[in-house]
Short mmCIF file of C-alpha atoms and ligand atoms in Angstrom, two decimals:
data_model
loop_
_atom_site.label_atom_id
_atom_site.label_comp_id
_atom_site.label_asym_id
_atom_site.label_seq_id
_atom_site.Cartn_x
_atom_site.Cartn_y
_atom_site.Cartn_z
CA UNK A 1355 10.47 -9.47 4.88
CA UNK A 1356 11.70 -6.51 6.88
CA UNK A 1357 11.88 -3.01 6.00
CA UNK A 1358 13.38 -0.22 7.43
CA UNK A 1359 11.11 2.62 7.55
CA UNK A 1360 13.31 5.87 8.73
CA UNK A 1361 10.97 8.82 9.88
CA UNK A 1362 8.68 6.36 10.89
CA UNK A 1363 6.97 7.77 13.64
CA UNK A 1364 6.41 11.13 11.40
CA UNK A 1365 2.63 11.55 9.53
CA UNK A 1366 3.76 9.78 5.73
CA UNK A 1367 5.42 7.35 7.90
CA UNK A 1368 3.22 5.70 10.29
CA UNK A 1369 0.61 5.32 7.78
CA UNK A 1370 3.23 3.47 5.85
CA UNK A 1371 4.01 1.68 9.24
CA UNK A 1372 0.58 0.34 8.96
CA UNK A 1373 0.04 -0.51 5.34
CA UNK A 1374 3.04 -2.66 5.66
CA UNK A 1375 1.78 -4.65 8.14
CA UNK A 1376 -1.32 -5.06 6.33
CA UNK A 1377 0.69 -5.75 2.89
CA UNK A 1378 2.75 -9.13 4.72
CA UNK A 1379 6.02 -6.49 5.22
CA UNK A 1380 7.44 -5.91 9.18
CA UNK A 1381 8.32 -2.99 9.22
CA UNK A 1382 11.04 -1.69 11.62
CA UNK A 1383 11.11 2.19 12.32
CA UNK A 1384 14.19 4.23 12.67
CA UNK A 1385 13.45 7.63 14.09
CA UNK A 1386 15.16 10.58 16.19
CA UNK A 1387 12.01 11.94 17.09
CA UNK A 1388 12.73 15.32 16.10
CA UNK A 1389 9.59 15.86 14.96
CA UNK A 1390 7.82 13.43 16.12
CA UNK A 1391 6.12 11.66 19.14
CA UNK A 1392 7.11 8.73 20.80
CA UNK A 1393 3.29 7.81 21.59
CA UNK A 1394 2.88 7.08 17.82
CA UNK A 1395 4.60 3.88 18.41
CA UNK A 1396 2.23 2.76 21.29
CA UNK A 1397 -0.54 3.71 18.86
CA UNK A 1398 0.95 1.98 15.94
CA UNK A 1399 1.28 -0.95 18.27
CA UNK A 1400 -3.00 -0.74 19.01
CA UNK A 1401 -3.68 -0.47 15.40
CA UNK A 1402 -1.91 -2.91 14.03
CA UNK A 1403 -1.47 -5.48 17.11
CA UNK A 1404 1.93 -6.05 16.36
CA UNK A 1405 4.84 -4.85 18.17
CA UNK A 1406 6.86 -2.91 15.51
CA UNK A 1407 10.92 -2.44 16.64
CA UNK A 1408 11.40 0.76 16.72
CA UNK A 1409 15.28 2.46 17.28
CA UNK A 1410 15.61 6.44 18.05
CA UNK A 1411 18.39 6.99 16.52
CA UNK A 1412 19.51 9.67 13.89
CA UNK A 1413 20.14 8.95 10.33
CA UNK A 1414 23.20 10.23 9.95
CA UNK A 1415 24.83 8.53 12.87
CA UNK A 1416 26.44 6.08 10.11
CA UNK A 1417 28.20 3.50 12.78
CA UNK A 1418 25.03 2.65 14.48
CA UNK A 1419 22.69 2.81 11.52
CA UNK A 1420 25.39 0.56 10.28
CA UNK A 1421 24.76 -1.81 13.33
CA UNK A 1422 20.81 -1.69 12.70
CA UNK A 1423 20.79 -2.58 8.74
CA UNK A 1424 23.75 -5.41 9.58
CA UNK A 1425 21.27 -6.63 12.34
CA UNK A 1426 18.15 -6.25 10.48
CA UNK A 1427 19.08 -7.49 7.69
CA UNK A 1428 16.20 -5.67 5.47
CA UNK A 1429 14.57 -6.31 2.17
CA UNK A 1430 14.75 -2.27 1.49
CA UNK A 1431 14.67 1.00 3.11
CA UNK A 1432 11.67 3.29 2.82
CA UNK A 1433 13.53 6.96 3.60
CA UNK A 1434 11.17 9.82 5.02
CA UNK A 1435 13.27 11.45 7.95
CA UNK A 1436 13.87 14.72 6.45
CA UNK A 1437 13.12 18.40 7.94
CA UNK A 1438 10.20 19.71 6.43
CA UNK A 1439 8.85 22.90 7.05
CA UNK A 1440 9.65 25.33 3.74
CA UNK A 1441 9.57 28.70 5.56
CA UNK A 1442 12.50 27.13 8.13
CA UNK A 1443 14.52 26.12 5.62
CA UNK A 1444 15.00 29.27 4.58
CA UNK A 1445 15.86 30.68 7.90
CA UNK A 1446 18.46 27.57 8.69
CA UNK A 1447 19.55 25.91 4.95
CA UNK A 1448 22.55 24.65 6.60
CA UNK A 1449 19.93 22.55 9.42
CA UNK A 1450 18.32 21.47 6.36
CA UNK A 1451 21.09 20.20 3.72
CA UNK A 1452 23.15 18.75 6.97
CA UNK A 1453 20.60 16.99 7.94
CA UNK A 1454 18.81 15.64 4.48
CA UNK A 1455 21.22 15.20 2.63
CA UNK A 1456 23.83 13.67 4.76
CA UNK A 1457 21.23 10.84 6.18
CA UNK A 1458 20.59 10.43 2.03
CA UNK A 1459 24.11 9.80 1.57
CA UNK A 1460 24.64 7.70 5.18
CA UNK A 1461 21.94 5.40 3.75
CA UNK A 1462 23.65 5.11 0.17
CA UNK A 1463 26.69 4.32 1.45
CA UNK A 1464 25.58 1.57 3.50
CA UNK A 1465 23.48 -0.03 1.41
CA UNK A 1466 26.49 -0.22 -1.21
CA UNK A 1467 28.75 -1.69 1.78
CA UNK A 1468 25.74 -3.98 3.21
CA UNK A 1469 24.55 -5.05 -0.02
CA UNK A 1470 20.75 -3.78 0.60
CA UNK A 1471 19.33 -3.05 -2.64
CA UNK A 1472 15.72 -1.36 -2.86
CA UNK A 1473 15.67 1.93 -1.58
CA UNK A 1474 11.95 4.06 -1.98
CA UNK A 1475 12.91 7.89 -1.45
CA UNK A 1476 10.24 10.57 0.01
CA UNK A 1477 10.15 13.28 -3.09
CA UNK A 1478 7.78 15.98 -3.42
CA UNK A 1479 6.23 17.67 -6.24
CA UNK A 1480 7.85 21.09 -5.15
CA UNK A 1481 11.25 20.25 -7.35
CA UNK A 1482 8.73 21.23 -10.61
CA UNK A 1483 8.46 24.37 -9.22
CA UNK A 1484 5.65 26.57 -10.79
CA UNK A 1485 4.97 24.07 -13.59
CA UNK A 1486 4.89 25.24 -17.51
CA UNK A 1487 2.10 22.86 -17.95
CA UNK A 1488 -0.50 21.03 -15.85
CA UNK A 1489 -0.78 18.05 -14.87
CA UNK A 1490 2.40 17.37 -14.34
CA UNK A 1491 4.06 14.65 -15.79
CA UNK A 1492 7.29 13.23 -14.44
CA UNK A 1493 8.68 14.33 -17.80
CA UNK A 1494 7.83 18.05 -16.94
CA UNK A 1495 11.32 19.78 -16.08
CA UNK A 1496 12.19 20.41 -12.90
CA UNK A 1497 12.38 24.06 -12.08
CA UNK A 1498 14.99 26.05 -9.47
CA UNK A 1499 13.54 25.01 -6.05
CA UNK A 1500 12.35 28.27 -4.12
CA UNK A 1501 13.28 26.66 -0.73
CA UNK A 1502 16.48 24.84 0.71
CA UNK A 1503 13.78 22.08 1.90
CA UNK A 1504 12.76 22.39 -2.12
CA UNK A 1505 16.45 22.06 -3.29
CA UNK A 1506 17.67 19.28 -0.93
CA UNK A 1507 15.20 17.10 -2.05
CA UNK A 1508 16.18 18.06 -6.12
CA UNK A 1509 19.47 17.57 -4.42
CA UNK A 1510 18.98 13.75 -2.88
CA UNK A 1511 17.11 12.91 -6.27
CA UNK A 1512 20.12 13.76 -7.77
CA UNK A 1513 22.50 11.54 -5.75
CA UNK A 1514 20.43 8.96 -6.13
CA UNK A 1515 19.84 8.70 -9.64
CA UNK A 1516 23.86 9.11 -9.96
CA UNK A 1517 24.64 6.45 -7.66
CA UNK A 1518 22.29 3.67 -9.24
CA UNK A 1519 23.89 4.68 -13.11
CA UNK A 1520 27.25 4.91 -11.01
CA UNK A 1521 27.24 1.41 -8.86
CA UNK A 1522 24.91 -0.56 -10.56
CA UNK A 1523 24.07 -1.97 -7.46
CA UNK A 1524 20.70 -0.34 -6.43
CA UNK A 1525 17.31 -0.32 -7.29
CA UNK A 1526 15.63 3.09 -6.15
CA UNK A 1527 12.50 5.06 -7.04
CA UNK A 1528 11.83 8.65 -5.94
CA UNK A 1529 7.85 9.23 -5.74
CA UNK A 1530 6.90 12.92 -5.63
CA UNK A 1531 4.26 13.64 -3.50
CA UNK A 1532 1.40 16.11 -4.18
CA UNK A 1533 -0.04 17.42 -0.82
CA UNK A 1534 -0.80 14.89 1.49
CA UNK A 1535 -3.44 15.28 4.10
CA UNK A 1536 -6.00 13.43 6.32
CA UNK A 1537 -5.37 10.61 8.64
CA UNK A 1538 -6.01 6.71 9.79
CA UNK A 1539 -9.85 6.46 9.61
CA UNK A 1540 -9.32 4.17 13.08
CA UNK A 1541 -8.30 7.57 14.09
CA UNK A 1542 -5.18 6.28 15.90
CA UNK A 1543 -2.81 7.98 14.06
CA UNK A 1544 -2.74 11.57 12.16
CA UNK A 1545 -0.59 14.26 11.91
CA UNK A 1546 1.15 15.77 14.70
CA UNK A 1547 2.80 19.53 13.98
CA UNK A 1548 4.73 20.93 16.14
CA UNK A 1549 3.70 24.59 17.17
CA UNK A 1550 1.65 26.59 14.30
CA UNK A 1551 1.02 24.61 11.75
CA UNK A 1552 2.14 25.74 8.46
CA UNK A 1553 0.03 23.45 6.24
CA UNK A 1554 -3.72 24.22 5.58
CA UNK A 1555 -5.38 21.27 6.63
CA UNK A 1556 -3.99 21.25 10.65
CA UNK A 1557 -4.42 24.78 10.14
CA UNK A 1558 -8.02 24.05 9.30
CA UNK A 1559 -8.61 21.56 11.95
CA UNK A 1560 -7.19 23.77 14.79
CA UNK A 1561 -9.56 25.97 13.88
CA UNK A 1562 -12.55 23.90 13.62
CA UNK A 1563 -11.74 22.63 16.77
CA UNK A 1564 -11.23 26.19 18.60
CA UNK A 1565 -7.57 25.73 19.11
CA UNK A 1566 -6.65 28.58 16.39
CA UNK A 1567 -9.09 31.74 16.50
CA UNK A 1568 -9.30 31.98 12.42
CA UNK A 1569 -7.83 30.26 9.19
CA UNK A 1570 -6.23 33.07 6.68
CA UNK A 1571 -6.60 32.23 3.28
CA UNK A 1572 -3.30 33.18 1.74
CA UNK A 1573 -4.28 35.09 -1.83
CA UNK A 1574 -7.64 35.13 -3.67
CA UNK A 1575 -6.37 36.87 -6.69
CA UNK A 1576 -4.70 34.03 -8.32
CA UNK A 1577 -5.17 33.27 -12.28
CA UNK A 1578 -7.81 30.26 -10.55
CA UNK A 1579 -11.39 29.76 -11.01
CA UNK A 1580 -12.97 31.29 -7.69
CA UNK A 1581 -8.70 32.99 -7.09
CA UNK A 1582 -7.56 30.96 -4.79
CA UNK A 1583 -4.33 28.39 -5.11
CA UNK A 1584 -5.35 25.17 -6.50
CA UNK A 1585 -3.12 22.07 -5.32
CA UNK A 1586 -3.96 18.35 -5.18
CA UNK A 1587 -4.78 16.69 -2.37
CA UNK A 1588 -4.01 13.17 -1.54
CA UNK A 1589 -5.20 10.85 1.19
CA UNK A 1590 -1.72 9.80 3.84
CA UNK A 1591 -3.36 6.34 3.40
CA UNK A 1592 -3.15 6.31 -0.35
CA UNK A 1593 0.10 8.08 -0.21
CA UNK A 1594 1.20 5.09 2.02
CA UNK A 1595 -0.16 2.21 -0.36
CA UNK A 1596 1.93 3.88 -3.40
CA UNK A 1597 4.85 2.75 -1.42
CA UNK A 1598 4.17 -0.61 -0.47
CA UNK A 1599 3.24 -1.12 -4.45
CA UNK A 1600 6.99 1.10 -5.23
CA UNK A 1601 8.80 -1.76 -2.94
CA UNK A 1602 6.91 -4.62 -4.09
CA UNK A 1603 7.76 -2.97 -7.65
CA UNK A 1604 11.78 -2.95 -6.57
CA UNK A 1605 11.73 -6.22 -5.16
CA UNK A 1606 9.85 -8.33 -8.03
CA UNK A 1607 12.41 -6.32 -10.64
CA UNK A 1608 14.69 -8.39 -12.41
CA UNK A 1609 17.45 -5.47 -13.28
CA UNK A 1610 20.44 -5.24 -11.01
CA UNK A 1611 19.98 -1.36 -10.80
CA UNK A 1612 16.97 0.71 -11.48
CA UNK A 1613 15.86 4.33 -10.70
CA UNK A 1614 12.64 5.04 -11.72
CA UNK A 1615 10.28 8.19 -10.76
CA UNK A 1616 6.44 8.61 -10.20
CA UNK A 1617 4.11 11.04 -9.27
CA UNK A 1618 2.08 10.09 -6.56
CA UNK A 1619 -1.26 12.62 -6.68
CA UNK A 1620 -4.77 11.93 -7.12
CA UNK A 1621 -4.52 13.74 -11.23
CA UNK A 1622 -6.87 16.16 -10.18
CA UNK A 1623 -6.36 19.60 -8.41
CA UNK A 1624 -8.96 21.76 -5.90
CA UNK A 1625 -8.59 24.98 -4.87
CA UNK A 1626 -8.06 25.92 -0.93
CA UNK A 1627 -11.70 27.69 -1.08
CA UNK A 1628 -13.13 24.19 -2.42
CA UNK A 1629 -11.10 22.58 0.06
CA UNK A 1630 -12.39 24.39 2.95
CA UNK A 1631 -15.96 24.11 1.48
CA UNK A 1632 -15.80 20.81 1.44
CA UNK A 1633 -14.56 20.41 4.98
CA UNK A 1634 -17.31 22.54 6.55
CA UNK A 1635 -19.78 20.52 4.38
CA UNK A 1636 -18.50 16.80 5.10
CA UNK A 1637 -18.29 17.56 8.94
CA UNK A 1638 -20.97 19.94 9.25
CA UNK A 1639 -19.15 22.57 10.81
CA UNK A 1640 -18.57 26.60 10.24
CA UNK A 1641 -14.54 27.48 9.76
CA UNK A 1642 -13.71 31.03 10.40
CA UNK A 1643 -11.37 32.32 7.96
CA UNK A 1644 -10.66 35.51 6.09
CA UNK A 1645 -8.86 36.35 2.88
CA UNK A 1646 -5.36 37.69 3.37
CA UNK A 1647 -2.63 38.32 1.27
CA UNK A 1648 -0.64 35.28 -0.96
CA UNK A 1649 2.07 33.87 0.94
CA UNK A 1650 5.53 34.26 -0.50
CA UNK A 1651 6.95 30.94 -2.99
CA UNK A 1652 3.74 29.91 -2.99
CA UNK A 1653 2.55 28.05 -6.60
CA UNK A 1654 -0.45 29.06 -8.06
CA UNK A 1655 -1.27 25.91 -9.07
CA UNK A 1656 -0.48 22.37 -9.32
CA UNK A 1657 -1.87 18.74 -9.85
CA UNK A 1658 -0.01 15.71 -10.59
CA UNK A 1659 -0.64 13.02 -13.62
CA UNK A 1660 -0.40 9.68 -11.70
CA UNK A 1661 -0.68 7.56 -14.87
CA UNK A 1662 2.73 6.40 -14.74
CA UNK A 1663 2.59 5.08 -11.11
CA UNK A 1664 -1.17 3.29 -12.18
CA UNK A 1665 0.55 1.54 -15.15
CA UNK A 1666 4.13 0.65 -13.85
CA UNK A 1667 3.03 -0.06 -10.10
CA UNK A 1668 -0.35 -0.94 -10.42
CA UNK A 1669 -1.26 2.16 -7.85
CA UNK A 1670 -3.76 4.63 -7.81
CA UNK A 1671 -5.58 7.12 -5.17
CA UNK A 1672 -9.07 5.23 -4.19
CA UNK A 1673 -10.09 8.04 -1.51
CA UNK A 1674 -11.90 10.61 -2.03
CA UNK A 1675 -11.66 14.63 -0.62
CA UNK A 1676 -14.20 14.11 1.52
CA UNK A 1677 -12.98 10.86 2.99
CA UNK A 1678 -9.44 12.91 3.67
CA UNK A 1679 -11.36 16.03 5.46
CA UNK A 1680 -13.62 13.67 7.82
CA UNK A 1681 -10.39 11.58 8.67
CA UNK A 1682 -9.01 14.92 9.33
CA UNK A 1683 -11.46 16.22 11.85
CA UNK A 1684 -11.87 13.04 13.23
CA UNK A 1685 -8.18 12.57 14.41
CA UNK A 1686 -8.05 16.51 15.51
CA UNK A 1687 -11.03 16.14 17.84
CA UNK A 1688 -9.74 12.72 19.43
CA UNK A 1689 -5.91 14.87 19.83
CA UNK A 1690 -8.42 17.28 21.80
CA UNK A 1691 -10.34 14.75 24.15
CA UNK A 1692 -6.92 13.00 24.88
CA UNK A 1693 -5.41 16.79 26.13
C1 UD1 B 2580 4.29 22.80 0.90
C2 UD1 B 2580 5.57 22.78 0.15
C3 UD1 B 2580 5.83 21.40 -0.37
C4 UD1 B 2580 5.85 20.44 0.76
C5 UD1 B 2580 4.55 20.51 1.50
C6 UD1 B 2580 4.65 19.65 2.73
C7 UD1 B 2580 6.48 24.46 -1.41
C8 UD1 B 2580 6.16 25.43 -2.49
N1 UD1 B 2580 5.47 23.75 -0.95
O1 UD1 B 2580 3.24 22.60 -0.05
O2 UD1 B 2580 7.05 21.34 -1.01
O3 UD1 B 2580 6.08 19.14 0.30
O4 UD1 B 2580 4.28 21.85 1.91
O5 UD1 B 2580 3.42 19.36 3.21
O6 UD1 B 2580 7.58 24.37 -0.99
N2 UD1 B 2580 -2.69 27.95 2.83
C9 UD1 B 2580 -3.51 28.95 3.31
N3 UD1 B 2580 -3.50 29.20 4.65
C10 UD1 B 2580 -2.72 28.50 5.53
C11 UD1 B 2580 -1.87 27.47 5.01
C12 UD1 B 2580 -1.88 27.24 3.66
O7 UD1 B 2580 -4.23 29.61 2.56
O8 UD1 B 2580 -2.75 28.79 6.73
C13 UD1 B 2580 -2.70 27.67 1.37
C14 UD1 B 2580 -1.34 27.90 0.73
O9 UD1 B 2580 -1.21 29.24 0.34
C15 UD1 B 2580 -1.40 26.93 -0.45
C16 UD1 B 2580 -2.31 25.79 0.05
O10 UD1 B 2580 -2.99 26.31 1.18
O11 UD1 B 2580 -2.04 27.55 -1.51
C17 UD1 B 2580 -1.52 24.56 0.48
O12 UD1 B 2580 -0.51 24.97 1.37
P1 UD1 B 2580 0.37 23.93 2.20
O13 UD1 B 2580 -0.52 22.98 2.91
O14 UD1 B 2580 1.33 24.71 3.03
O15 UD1 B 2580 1.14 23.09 1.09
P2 UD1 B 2580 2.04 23.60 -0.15
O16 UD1 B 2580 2.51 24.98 0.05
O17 UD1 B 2580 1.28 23.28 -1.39
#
């Protein structure tokens, strides 16, 4: 069974790539390497041994996306490509709703004309804002985003869950991710940001490796046990498994149209100075950092209840923090041997 898999050369999405492959799935990748590397492919390739089709093209080029699904014919369409980086978004909103929304609605579209039904859409826990309680449940209300990136994906949620009541046609889920982080343990594959990283974990790993001179700490004067932001961290390879168990969900579902949404966290939070504890501890290393102010939007804290994804899906996180920071370090140090 094929799947399309757009954004698949990106971090969520090769590890996807490869839990497909393992799961019986082949996937094909649809990318426009805006963020991403071509050499992912090649390394995709090594890990899994197959040869996975890959076409760099942009997702909301609608008459040759149109010539790839008709082609492909796939099973369903696993939709990542999206800009990403928060602070960006609010520099450029119109780069950000042009581009994730339209591809959104280029995909919709076609899989209504095509007849494609399962569609699995790349959410993120940002749309409950700073959360009235914790963990978060996907009944918790979402809250104004504080970030274009925030609001289109509130935005593509939205046209989603309208177009399955609308059509009755499509099956879709949208799982909101907590903060993923870590990489392959073959380390093969791992994330690849583009300049500074604005995450903390490639932040972390540039510095462990000497490639960053210090980590800042944004804000150790939250409401927090030791004051810093608490958030929870998720393995990419258990973040990739939750979809594989969302499409086989889809595609073993009776109902002509479905929209169903899941959290997809570990249900337990850690603060940033736990996380970098950890990290210095698990690869016995020393990370420079300092305590600087809070950065603005950020949450104070956040973990997800993944109870609903364990019952309905059969998913849950098996990885541990520890497993996430060595897979980390591992993949930064082999980026640094192959420069
Ligand atoms: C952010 C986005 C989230 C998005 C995710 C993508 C918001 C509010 N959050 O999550 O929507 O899906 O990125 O990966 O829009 N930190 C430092 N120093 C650093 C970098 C980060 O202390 O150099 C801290 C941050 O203040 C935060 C924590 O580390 O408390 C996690 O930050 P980050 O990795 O950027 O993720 P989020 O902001 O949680």
């Amino acid at each position: 069974m094929k799947v399309i898999v757009t954004g698949g050369l990106g971090f969520i999405g090769s590890h996807t790539v490869v839990e497909l492959w393992n799961s019986g799935f082949e996937p094909v990748i649809v990318d426009n390497l805006s963020n991403s590397n071509e050499s992912v492919l090649s390394q995709l390739n090594e890990l899994t041994g197959k040869q996975t089709t890959c076409y760099k093209i942009d997702c909301t080029e609608v008459d040759m996306l149109r010539e790839i699904i008709r082609e492909e014919k796939p099973e369903g369409i696993i939709h990542f490509a999206a800009h990403k980086a928060v602070g960006e978004s609010v520099k450029e909103p119109l780069k950000y709703y042009g581009n994730n929304v339209n591809s959104t609605l280029v995909l919709i579209n076609l899989m209504r004309e095509i007849g494609i039904k399962n569609l699995i859409f790349s959410s993120s826990c940002t749309v409950y804002g700073e959360p009235d309680s914790i963990p978060v449940t996907e009944q918790n209300r979402r809250k104004k985003a504080t970030s274009p990136y925030g609001n289109t994906k509130a935005i593509c949620e939205d046209i989603i869950e309208n177009s399955v009541h609308a059509y009755q046609c499509l099956r879709a889920t949208s799982l909101r991710y907590f903060n993923p982080i870590g990489a392959h343990p073959s380390g093969l594959i791992g994330e690849l940001p583009l300049g500074v990283p604005n995450n903390l974990v490639p932040y972390i790993t540039q510095t462990a490796v000497g490639k960053r001179p210090k980590l800042t700490v944004f804000g150790n004067d939250y409401d927090t046990a030791d004051g810093t932001c608490v958030r929870d961290f998720i393995h990419v390879v258990d973040l990739a498994q939750a979809h594989v168990a969302a499409l086989n969900f889809l595609i073993s579902s009776k109902s002509e149209s479905l929209y169903e949404v899941f959290n997809i966290g570990t249900g337990s939070g850690n603060s940033v100075l736990e996380l970098i504890q950890c990290f210095e501890e698990v690869n016995s290393v020393k990370l420079n950092y300092e305590f600087g102010s809070r950065r603005e939007g950020d949450i104070e804290k956040i973990y997800g209840c993944a109870d609903k994804a364990r019952a309905i899906l059969g998913w849950k996180s098996n990885k541990t923090l520890q497993e996430a920071l060595a897979d980390a370090y591992r993949w930064e140090r082999r980026l640094l041997e192959s420069n």
